[in-house]
CSV table of C-alpha atoms and ligand atoms in Angstrom, one decimal:
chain,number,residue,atom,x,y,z
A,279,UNK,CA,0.0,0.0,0.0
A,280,UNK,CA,1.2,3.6,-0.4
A,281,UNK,CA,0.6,6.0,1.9
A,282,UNK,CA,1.2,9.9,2.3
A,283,UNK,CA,1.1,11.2,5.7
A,284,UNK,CA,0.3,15.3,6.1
A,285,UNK,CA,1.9,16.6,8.9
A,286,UNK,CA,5.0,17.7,10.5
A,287,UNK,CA,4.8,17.2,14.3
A,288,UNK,CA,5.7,14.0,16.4
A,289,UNK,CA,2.2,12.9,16.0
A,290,UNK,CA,2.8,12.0,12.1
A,291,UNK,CA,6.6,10.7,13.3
A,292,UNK,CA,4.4,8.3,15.9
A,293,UNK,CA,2.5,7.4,13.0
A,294,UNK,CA,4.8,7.0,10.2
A,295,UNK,CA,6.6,4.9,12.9
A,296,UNK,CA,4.1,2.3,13.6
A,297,UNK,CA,3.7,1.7,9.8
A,298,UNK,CA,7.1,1.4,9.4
A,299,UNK,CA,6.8,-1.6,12.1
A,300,UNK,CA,4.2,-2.4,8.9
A,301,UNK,CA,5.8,-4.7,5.8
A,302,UNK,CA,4.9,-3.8,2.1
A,303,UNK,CA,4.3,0.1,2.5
A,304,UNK,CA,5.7,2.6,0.4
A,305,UNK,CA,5.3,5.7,3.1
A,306,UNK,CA,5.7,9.3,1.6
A,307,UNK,CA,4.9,12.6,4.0
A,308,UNK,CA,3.9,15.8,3.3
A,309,UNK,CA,5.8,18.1,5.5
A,310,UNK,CA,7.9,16.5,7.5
A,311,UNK,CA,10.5,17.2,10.2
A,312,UNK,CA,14.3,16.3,10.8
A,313,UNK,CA,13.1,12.9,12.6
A,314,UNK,CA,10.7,12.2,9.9
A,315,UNK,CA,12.8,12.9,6.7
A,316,UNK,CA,15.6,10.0,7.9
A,317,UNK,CA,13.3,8.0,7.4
A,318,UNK,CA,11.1,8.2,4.4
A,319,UNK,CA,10.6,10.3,1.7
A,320,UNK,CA,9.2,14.2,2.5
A,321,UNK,CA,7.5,16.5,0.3
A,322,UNK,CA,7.1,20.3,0.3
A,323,UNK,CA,3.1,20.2,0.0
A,324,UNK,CA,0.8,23.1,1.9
A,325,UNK,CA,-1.1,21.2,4.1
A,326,UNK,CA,-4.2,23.8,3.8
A,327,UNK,CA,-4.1,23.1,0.1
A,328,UNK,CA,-6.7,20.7,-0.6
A,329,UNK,CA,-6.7,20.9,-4.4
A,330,UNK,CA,-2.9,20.7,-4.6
A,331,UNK,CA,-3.0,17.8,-2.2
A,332,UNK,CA,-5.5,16.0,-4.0
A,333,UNK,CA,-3.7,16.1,-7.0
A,334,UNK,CA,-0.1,15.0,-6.1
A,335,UNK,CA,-1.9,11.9,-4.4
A,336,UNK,CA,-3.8,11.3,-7.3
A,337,UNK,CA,-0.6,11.9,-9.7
A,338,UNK,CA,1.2,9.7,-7.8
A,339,UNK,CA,-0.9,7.3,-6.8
A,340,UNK,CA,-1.5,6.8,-3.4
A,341,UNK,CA,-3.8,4.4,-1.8
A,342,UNK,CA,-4.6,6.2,1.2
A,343,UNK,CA,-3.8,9.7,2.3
A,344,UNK,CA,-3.8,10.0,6.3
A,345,UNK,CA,-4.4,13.7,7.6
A,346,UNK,CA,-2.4,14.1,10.8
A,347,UNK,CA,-3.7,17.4,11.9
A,348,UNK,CA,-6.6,19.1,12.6
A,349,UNK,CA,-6.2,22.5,10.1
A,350,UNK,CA,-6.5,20.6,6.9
A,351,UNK,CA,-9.4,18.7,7.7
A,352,UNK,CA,-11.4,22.0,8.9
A,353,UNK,CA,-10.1,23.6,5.9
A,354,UNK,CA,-11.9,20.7,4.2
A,355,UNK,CA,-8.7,18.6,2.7
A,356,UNK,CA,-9.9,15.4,3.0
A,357,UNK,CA,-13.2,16.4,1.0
A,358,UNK,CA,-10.7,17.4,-1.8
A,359,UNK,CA,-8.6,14.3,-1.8
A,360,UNK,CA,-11.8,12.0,-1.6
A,361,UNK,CA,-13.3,13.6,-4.7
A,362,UNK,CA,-10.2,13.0,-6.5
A,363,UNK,CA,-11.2,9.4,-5.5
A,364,UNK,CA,-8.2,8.9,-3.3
A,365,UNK,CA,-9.2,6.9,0.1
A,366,UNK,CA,-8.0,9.2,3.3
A,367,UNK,CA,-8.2,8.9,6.6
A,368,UNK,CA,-9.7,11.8,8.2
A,369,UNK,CA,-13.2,13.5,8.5
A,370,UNK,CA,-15.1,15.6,5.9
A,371,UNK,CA,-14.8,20.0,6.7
A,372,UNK,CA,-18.5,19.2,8.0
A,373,UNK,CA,-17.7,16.6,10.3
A,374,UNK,CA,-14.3,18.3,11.2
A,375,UNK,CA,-16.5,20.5,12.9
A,376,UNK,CA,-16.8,18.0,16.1
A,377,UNK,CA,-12.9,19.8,17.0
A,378,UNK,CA,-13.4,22.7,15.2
A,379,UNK,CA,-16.5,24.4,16.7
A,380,UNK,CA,-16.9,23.6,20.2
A,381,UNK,CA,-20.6,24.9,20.2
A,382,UNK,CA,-21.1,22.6,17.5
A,383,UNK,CA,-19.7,19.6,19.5
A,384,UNK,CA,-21.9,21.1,22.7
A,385,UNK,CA,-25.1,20.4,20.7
A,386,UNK,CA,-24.4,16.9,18.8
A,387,UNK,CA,-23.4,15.6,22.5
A,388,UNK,CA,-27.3,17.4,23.5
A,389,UNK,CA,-28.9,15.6,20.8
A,390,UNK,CA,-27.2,12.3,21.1
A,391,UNK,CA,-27.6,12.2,25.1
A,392,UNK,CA,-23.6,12.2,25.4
A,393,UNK,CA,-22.6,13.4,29.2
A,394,UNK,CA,-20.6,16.5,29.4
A,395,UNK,CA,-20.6,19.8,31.0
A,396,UNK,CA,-23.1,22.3,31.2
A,397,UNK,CA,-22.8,25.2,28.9
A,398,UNK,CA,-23.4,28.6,28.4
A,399,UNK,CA,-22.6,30.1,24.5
A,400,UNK,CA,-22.1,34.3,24.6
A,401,UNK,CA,-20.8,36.7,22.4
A,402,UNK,CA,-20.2,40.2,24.8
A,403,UNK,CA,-18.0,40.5,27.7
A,404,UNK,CA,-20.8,41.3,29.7
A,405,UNK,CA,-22.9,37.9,28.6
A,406,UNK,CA,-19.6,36.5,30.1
A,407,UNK,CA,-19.8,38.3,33.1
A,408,UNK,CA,-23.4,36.8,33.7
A,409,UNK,CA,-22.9,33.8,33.0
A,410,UNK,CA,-19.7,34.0,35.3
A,411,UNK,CA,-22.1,35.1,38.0
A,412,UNK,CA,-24.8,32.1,37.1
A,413,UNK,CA,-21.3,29.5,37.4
A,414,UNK,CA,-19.4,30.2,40.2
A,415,UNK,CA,-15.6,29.6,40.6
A,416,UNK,CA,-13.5,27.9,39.0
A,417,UNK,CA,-14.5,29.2,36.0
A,418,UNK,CA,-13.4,27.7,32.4
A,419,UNK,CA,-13.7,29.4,29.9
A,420,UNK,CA,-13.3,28.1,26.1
A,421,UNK,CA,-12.9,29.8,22.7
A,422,UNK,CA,-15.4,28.5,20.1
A,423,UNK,CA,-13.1,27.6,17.7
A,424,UNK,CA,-9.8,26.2,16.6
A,425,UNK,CA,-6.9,28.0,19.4
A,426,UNK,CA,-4.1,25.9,19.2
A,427,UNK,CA,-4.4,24.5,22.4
A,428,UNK,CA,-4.2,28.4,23.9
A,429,UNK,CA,-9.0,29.2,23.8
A,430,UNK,CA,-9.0,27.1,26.7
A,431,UNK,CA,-8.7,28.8,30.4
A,432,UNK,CA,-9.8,27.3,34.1
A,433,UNK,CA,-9.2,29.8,36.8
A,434,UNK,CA,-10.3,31.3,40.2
A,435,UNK,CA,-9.0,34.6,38.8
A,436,UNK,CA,-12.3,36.4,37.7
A,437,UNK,CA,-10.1,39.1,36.0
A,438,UNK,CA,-7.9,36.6,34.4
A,439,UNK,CA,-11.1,34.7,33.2
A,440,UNK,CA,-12.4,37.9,31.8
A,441,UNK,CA,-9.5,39.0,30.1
A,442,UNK,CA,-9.3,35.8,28.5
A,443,UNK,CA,-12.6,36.2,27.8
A,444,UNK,CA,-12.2,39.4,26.0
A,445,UNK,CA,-9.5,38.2,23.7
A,446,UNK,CA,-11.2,35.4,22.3
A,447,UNK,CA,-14.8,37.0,21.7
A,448,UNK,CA,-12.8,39.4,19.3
A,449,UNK,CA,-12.3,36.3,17.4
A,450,UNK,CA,-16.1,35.1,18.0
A,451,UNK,CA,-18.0,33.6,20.6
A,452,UNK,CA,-16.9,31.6,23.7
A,453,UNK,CA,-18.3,29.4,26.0
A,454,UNK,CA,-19.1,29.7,29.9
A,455,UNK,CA,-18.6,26.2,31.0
A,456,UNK,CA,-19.1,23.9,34.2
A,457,UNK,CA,-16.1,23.0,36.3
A,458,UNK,CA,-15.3,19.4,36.0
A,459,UNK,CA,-13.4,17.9,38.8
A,460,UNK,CA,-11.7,14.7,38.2
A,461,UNK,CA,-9.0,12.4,36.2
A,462,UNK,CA,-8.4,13.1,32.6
A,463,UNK,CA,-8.5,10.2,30.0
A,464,UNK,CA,-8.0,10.1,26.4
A,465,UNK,CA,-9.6,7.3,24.6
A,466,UNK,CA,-9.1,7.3,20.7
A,467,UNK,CA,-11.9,5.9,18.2
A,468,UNK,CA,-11.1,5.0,14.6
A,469,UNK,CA,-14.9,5.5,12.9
A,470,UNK,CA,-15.7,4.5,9.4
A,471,UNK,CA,-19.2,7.0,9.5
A,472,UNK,CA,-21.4,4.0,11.4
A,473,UNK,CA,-19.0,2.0,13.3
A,474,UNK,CA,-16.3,2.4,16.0
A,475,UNK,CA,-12.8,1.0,17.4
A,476,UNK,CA,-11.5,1.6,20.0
A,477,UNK,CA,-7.9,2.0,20.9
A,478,UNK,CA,-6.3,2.0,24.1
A,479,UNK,CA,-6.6,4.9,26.9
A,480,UNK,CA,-4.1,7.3,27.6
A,481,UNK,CA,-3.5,10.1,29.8
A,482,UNK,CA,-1.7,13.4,28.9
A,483,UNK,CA,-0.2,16.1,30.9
A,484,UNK,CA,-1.2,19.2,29.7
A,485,UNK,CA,0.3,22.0,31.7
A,486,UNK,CA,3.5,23.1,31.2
A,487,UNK,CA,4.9,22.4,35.0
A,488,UNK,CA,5.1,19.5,37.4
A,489,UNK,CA,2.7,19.2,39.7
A,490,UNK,CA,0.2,20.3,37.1
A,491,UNK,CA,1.5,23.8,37.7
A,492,UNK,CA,1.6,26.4,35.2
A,493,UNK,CA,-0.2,27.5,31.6
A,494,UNK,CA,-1.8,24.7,29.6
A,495,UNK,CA,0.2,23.7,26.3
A,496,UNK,CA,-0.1,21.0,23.7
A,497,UNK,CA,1.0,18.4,25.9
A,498,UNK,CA,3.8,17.7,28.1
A,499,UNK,CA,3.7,13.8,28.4
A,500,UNK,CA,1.8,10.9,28.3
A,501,UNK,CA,1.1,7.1,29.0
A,502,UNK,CA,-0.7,4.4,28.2
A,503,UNK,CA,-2.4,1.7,30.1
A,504,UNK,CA,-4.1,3.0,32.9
A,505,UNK,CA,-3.9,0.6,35.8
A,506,UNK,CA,-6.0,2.8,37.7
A,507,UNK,CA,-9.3,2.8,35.6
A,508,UNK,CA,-9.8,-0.9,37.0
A,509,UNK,CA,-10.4,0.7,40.5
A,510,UNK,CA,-13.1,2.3,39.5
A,511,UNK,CA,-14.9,0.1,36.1
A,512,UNK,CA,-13.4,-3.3,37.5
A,513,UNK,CA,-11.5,-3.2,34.5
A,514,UNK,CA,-10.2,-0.8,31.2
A,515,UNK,CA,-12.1,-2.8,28.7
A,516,UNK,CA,-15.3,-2.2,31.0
A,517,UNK,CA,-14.4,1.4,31.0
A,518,UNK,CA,-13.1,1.3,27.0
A,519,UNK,CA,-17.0,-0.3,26.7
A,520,UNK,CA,-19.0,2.3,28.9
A,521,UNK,CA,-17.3,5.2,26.6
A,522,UNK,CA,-17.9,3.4,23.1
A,523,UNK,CA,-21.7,2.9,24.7
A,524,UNK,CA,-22.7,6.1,25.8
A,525,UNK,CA,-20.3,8.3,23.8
A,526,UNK,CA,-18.6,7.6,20.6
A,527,UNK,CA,-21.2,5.5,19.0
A,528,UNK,CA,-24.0,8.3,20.0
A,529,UNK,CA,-22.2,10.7,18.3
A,530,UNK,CA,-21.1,8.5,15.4
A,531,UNK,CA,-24.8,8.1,14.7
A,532,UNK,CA,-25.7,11.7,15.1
A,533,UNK,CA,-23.2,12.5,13.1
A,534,UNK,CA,-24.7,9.9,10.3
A,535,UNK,CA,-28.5,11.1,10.9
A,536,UNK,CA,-27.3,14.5,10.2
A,537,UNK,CA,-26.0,13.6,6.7
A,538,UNK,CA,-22.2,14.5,7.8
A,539,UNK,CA,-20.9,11.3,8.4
A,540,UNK,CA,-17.3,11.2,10.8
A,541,UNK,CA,-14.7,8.9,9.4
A,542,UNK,CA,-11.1,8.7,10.9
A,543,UNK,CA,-10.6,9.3,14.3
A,544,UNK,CA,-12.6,10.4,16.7
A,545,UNK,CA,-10.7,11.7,20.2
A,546,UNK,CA,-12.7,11.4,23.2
A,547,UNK,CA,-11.0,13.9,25.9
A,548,UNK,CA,-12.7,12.7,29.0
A,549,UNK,CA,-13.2,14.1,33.0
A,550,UNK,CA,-14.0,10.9,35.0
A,551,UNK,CA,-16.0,13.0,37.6
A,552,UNK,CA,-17.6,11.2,40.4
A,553,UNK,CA,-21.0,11.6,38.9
A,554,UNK,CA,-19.8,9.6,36.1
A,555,UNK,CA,-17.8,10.3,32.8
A,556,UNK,CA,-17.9,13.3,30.5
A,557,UNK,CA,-16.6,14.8,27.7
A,558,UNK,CA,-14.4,17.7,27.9
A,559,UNK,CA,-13.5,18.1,24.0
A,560,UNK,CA,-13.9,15.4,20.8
A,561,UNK,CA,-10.6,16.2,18.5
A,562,UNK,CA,-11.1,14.8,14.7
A,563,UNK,CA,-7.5,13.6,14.8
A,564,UNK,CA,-5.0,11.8,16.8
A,565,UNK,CA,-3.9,13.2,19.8
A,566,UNK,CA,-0.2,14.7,20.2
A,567,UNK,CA,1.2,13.6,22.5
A,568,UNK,CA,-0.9,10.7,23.3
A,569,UNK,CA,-0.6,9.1,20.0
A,570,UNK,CA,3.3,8.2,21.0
A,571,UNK,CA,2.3,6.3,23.6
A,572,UNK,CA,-0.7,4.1,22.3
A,573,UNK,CA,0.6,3.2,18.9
A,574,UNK,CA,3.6,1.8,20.0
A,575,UNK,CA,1.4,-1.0,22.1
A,576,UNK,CA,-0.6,-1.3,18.8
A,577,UNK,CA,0.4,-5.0,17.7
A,578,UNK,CA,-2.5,-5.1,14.6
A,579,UNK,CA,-1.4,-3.4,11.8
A,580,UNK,CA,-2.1,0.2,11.8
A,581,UNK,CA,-2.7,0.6,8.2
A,582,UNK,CA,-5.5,-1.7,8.3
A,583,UNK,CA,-7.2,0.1,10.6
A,584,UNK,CA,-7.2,3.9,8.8
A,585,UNK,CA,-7.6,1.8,5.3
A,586,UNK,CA,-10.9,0.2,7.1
A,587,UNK,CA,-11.7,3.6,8.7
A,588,UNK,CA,-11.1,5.5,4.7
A,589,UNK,CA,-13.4,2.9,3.3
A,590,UNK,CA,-16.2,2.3,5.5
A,591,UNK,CA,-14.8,-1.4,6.2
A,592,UNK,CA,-14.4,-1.3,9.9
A,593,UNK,CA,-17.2,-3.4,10.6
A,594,UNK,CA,-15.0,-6.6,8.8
A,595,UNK,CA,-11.9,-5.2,11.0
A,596,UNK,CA,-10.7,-7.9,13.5
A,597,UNK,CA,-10.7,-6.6,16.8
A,598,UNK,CA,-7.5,-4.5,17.4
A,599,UNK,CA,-4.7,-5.9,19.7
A,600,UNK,CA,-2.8,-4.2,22.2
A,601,UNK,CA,0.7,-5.0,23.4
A,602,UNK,CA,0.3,-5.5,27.6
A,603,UNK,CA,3.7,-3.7,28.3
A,604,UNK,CA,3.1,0.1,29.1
A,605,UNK,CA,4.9,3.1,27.0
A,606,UNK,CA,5.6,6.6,28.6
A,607,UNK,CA,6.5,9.8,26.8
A,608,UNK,CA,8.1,13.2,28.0
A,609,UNK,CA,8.0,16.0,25.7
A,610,UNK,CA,11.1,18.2,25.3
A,611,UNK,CA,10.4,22.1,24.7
A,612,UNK,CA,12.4,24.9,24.0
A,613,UNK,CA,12.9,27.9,26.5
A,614,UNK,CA,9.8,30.1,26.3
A,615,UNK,CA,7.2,27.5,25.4
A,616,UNK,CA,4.5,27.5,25.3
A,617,UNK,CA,4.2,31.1,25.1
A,618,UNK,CA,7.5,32.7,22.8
A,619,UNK,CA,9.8,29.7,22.3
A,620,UNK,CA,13.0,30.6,21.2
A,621,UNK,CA,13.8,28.1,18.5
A,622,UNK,CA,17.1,27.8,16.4
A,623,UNK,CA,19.3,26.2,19.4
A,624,UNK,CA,21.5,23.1,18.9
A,625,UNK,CA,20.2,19.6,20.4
A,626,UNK,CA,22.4,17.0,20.4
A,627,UNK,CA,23.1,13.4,22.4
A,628,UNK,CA,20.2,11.9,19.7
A,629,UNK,CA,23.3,8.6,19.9
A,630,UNK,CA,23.1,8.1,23.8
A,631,UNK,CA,19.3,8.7,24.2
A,632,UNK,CA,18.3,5.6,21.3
A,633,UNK,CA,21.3,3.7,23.1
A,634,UNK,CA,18.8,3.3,25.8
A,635,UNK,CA,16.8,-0.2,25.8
A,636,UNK,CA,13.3,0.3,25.0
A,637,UNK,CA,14.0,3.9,23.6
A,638,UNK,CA,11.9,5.2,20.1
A,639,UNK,CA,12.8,9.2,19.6
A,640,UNK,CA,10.1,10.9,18.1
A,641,UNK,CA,11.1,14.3,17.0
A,642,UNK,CA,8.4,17.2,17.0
A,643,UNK,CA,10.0,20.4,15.8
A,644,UNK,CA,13.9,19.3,14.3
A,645,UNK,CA,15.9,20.0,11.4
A,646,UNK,CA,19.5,18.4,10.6
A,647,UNK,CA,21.6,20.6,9.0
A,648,UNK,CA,24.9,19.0,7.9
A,649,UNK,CA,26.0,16.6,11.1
A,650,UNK,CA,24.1,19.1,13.7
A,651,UNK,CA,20.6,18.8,14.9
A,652,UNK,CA,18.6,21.9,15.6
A,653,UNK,CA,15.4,22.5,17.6
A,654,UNK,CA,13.0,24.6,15.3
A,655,UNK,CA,10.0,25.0,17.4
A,656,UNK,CA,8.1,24.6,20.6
A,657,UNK,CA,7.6,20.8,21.6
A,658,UNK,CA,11.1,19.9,20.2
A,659,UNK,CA,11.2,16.2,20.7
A,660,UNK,CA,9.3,13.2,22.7
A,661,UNK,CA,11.5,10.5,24.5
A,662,UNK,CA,9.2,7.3,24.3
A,663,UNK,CA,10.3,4.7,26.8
A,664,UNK,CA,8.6,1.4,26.9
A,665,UNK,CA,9.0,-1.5,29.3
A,666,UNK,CA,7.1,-4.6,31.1
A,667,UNK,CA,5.2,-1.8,33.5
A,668,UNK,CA,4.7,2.1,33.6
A,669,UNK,CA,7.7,2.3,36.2
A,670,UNK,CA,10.2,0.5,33.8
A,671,UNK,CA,8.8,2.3,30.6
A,672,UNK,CA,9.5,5.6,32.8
A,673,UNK,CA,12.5,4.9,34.1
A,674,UNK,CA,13.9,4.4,30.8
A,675,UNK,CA,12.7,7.4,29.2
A,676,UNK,CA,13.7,10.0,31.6
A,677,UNK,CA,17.0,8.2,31.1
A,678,UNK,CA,17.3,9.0,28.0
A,679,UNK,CA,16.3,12.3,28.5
A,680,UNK,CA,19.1,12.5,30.5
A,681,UNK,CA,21.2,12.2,27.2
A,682,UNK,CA,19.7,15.1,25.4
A,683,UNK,CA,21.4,18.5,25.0
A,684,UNK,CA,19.0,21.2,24.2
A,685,UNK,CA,20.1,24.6,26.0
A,686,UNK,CA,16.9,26.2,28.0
A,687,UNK,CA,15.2,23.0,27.2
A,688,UNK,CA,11.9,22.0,29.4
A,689,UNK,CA,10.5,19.2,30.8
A,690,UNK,CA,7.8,17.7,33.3
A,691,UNK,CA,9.9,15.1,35.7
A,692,UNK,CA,6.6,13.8,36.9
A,693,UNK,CA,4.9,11.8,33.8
A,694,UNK,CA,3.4,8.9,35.1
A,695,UNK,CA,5.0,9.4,38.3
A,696,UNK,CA,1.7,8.3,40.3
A,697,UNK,CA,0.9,6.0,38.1
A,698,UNK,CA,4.5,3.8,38.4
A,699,UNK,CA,4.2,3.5,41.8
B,12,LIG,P1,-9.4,21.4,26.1
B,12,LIG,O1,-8.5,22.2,25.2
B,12,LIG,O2,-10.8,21.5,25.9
B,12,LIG,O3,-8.8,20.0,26.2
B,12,LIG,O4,-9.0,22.0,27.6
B,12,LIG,C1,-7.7,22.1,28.1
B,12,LIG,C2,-7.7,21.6,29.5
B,12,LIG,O5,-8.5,22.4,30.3
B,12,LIG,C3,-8.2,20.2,29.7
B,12,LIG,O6,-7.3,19.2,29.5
B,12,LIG,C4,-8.6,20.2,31.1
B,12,LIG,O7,-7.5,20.0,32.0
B,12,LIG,C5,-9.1,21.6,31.3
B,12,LIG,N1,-10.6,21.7,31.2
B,12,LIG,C6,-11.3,21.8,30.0
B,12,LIG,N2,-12.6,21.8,30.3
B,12,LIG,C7,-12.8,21.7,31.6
B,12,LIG,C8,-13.9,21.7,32.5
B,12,LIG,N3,-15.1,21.8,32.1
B,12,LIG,N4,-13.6,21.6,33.8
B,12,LIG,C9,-12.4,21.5,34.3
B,12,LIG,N5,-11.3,21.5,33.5
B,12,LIG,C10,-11.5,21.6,32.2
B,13,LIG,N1,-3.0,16.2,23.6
B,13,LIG,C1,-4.2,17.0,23.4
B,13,LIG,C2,-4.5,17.1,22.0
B,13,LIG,O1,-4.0,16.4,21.1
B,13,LIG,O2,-5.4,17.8,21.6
C-alpha cells in the first residue's frame, strides 16, 4: 500500500513509525520534520491546500492519504482528496466541525444524550460576566473555535477569566462552562461513519509544570495503560466499553443522521468525575502527545485500521490488539514554550538517548543541517520509553532524557509518576 502522511509534528513521526513496524508500505509525508525525513521520503506540499493535495496523491498514486492534523481537515482537505477518489483517513470539513466548533460539538453531544458539561454560549463580555455570575468559581472558559491548544482557560482569577474572555470574543463567541473535577483520559476511536474501534486509553499532561502547575500547552507527556481505571470500572475494557456505549457510538450516529458522516478518528477527551464520565473536548484527529504512547502497544497493523476507517470497512476489522507492556513519553520544549519559544538552538546526544533499551525518539520540531541537529519549534522532541510496567517504561525514558542537550530545554519530571508506583 502507499501512503502519504500530512503533517509535521511528532504525532505523524508516531504514526509514520508504527507503519514502518508495517511490511509492504511505500510511506511518503507531506511536511515533515528532521526525525521524519531520515526516514522516508518528504514532500514540500501546503497542508491547507486541498486541491494541490488532492492532486499530487492522485498523480502519484496513493492508496490512502492520512491527515495528521486538525487545520487541513477543517479547511476541508480530505473532501478534496476524496473527490479525486483517493481513500483518506480523516473526517469531511463538515464533520471536522466535532474539534473545530466547540458549540457545534456542545449540541451533537445534547442531541445524542452524550454526558458533558453544562454550557453557556455568549458573544459580549458582559454575557460573560453573567454567566460567570450564574457559574461560580473555578470558572473555564473556552474559545469556540480552533486556538491551538491556547481558547482554553480554568481559573479562580475572575479578572484573568475575563480577560481571557475578552480576547477570544474578538475572534467570535466563547463558552461559559461547568467546572469538572476529576481524572483526565483520552480514549481514541477510529470510525468508518457508522462504526467504531477503540484504541487504548491514555493520559496526557497538559500544563506546562510539574505538579500540574503552570499555563496549559499541547501536551507535556503521556502514558498508556491506565492501571487505575480498574479501581473504578473493575477493568479498562469495562471502561473502553462504557465510553464506546454512551459516547462515541452516539455521536457517530448523530453525526450519520445529520448527513455529515465522521470517518477517521474520533478523540474522546474525557473528565471521569464522580458523577460519572464526560466529555471535555472530541478532536477529529489523533492526539499529540498521546498518540506516541498508544501506537507503540498497537500489535495489529495500523494501516489496516485507517484503510478500514477511509473505506467504510471497519465493521470486517478484526478486533485491534494491544501490546500488555506500558509506554511513557516526555516532551522536550524549548525555553519560552508554550508562550515565545526561542527556536534555532542546537540539540544533540540523539546517539546516547536511542542507546537506551526500550527507547523510540520521536522528534516534533527538528531540522538536521549537515551533522548538527537543531530545535525549530516549541515541543522539540518526545523520549518514548517502553518497558514490562509504567515504572520500567518511565524509568527508561527519563534516562534517555538525560542524554539530550537542548540549551533552556523543558520538561515535566513527573509523567506517570503516580501512576509507576
Ligand atoms: P481542552 O482544550 O478542551 O482539552 O481543555 C484544556 C484543558 O482544560 C483540559 O485538558 C482540562 O484540563 C481543562 N478543562 C477543560 N474543560 C474543563 C472543565 N469543564 N472543567 C475542568 N477543567 C477543564
Ligand atoms: N493532547 C491533546 C490534543 O492532542 O489535543
Amino acid at each position: 500500500m502507499k501512503i502519504l502522511v500530512l503533517g509535521n509534528g511528532a504525532r505523524e513521526h508516531a504514526i509514520i513509525t508504527a507503519l514502518l513496524r508495517e511490511d509492504d508500505l511505500e510511506i511518503v509525508c507531506a511536511g515533515g520534520n528532521g526525525g521524519i525525513a531520515r526516514q522516508v521520503r518528504v514532500v514540500d506540499l501546503d497542508p491547507v491546500d486541498g486541491a494541490a493535495v488532492a492532486a499530487f496523491a492522485s498523480d502519484e498514486s496513493f492508496d490512502l492519504v492520512v491527515i495528521g492534523p486538525e487545520a487541513p481537515l477543517v479547511a476541508g482537505v480530505a473532501d478534496a482528496v476524496r473527490e479525486a477518489g483517493v481513500a483518506v483517513f480523516g473526517p469531511s470539513a463538515a464533520a471536522a466541525r466535532l474539534e473545530g466548533s466547540k458549540s457545534f460539538a456542545k449540541r451533537i453531544m445534547a442531541e445524542a444524550n452524550v454526558p458533558t458539561g453544562a454550557v453557556t454560549r455568549v458573544t459580549t463580555v458582559e454575557e460573560a460576566d453573567a454567566a460567570m455570575d450564574a457559574s461560580g468559581a473555578p470558572w473555564v472558559l473556552k474559545a469556540d473555535g480552533l486556538a491551538a491548544g491556547k481558547g482554553v482557560i480554568v481559573t479562580d482569577d475572575r479578572d484573568a477569566a475575563l480577560q481571557h474572555a475578552q480576547t477570544y470574543l474578538a475572534e467570535g463567541p466563547i463558552l461559559v462552562e461547568e467546572f469538572l473535577e476529576g481524572p483526565e483520559v483520552s480514549l481514541f476511536f477510529f470510525a468508518d461513519g457508522e462504526s467504531v474501534v477503540p484504541l487504548a486509553p491514555a493520559q496526557d499532561f497538559k500544563r506546562l509544570r510539574d505538579g500540574d502547575e503552570g499555563p496549559n500547552t499541547g501536551g507535556m507527556g503521556a502514558y498508556s495503560p491506565l492501571p487505575w481505571l480498574a479501581d473504578r470500572f473493575g477493568s479498562e475494557a469495562a471502561f473502553v466499553d462504557e465510553v464506546r456505549s454512551t459516547i462515541a457510538e452516539p455521536t457517530i450516529r448523530q453525526m450519520a443522521k445529520e448527513g455529515t458522516p465522521f470517518s477517521g478518528l474520533l478523540y474522546c477527551g474525557l473528565i471521569l468525575t464522580d458523577a460519572g464520565i464526560r466529555v471535555i473536548e472530541f478532536n477529529a484527529r489523533f492526539g499529540d502527545p498521546e498518540t506516541q504512547v498508544v501506537l507503540p502497544r498497537l500489535v495489529s497493523p495500523l494501516s489496516e485500521a485507517m484503510f478500514a476507517a477511509a473505506t467504510g470497512s471497519l465493521g470486517s476489522l478484526p478486533p485491534l490488539e494491544f501490546d500488555s507492556g506500558a509506554a511513557v513519553t516526555v516532551v522536550l520544549a524549548s525555553e519560552g514554550y508554550p508562550e515565545a519559544p526561542i527556536t534555532g538552538r542546537y540539540l544533540a546526544g540523539f546517539d546516547g538517548a536511542s542507546g537506551v533499551e526500550g527507547i523510540t525518539l520521536i522528534h516534533a520540531a527538528t531540522k538536521k543541517d549537515g551533522y548538527q541537529w537543531f530545535a525549530t519549534g516549541g515541543r522539540v522532541l518526545n523520549v518514548v520509553g517502553q518497558g514490562a510496567t509504567i515504572a520500567d517504561a518511565r524509568a527508561r525514558a527519563y534516562e534517555a532524557l538525560g542524554h539530550i542537550d537542548l540549551q533552556g530545554g523543558q520538561y515535566r519530571t513527573d509523567i506517570a509518576e503516580r501512576a509507576g508506583q
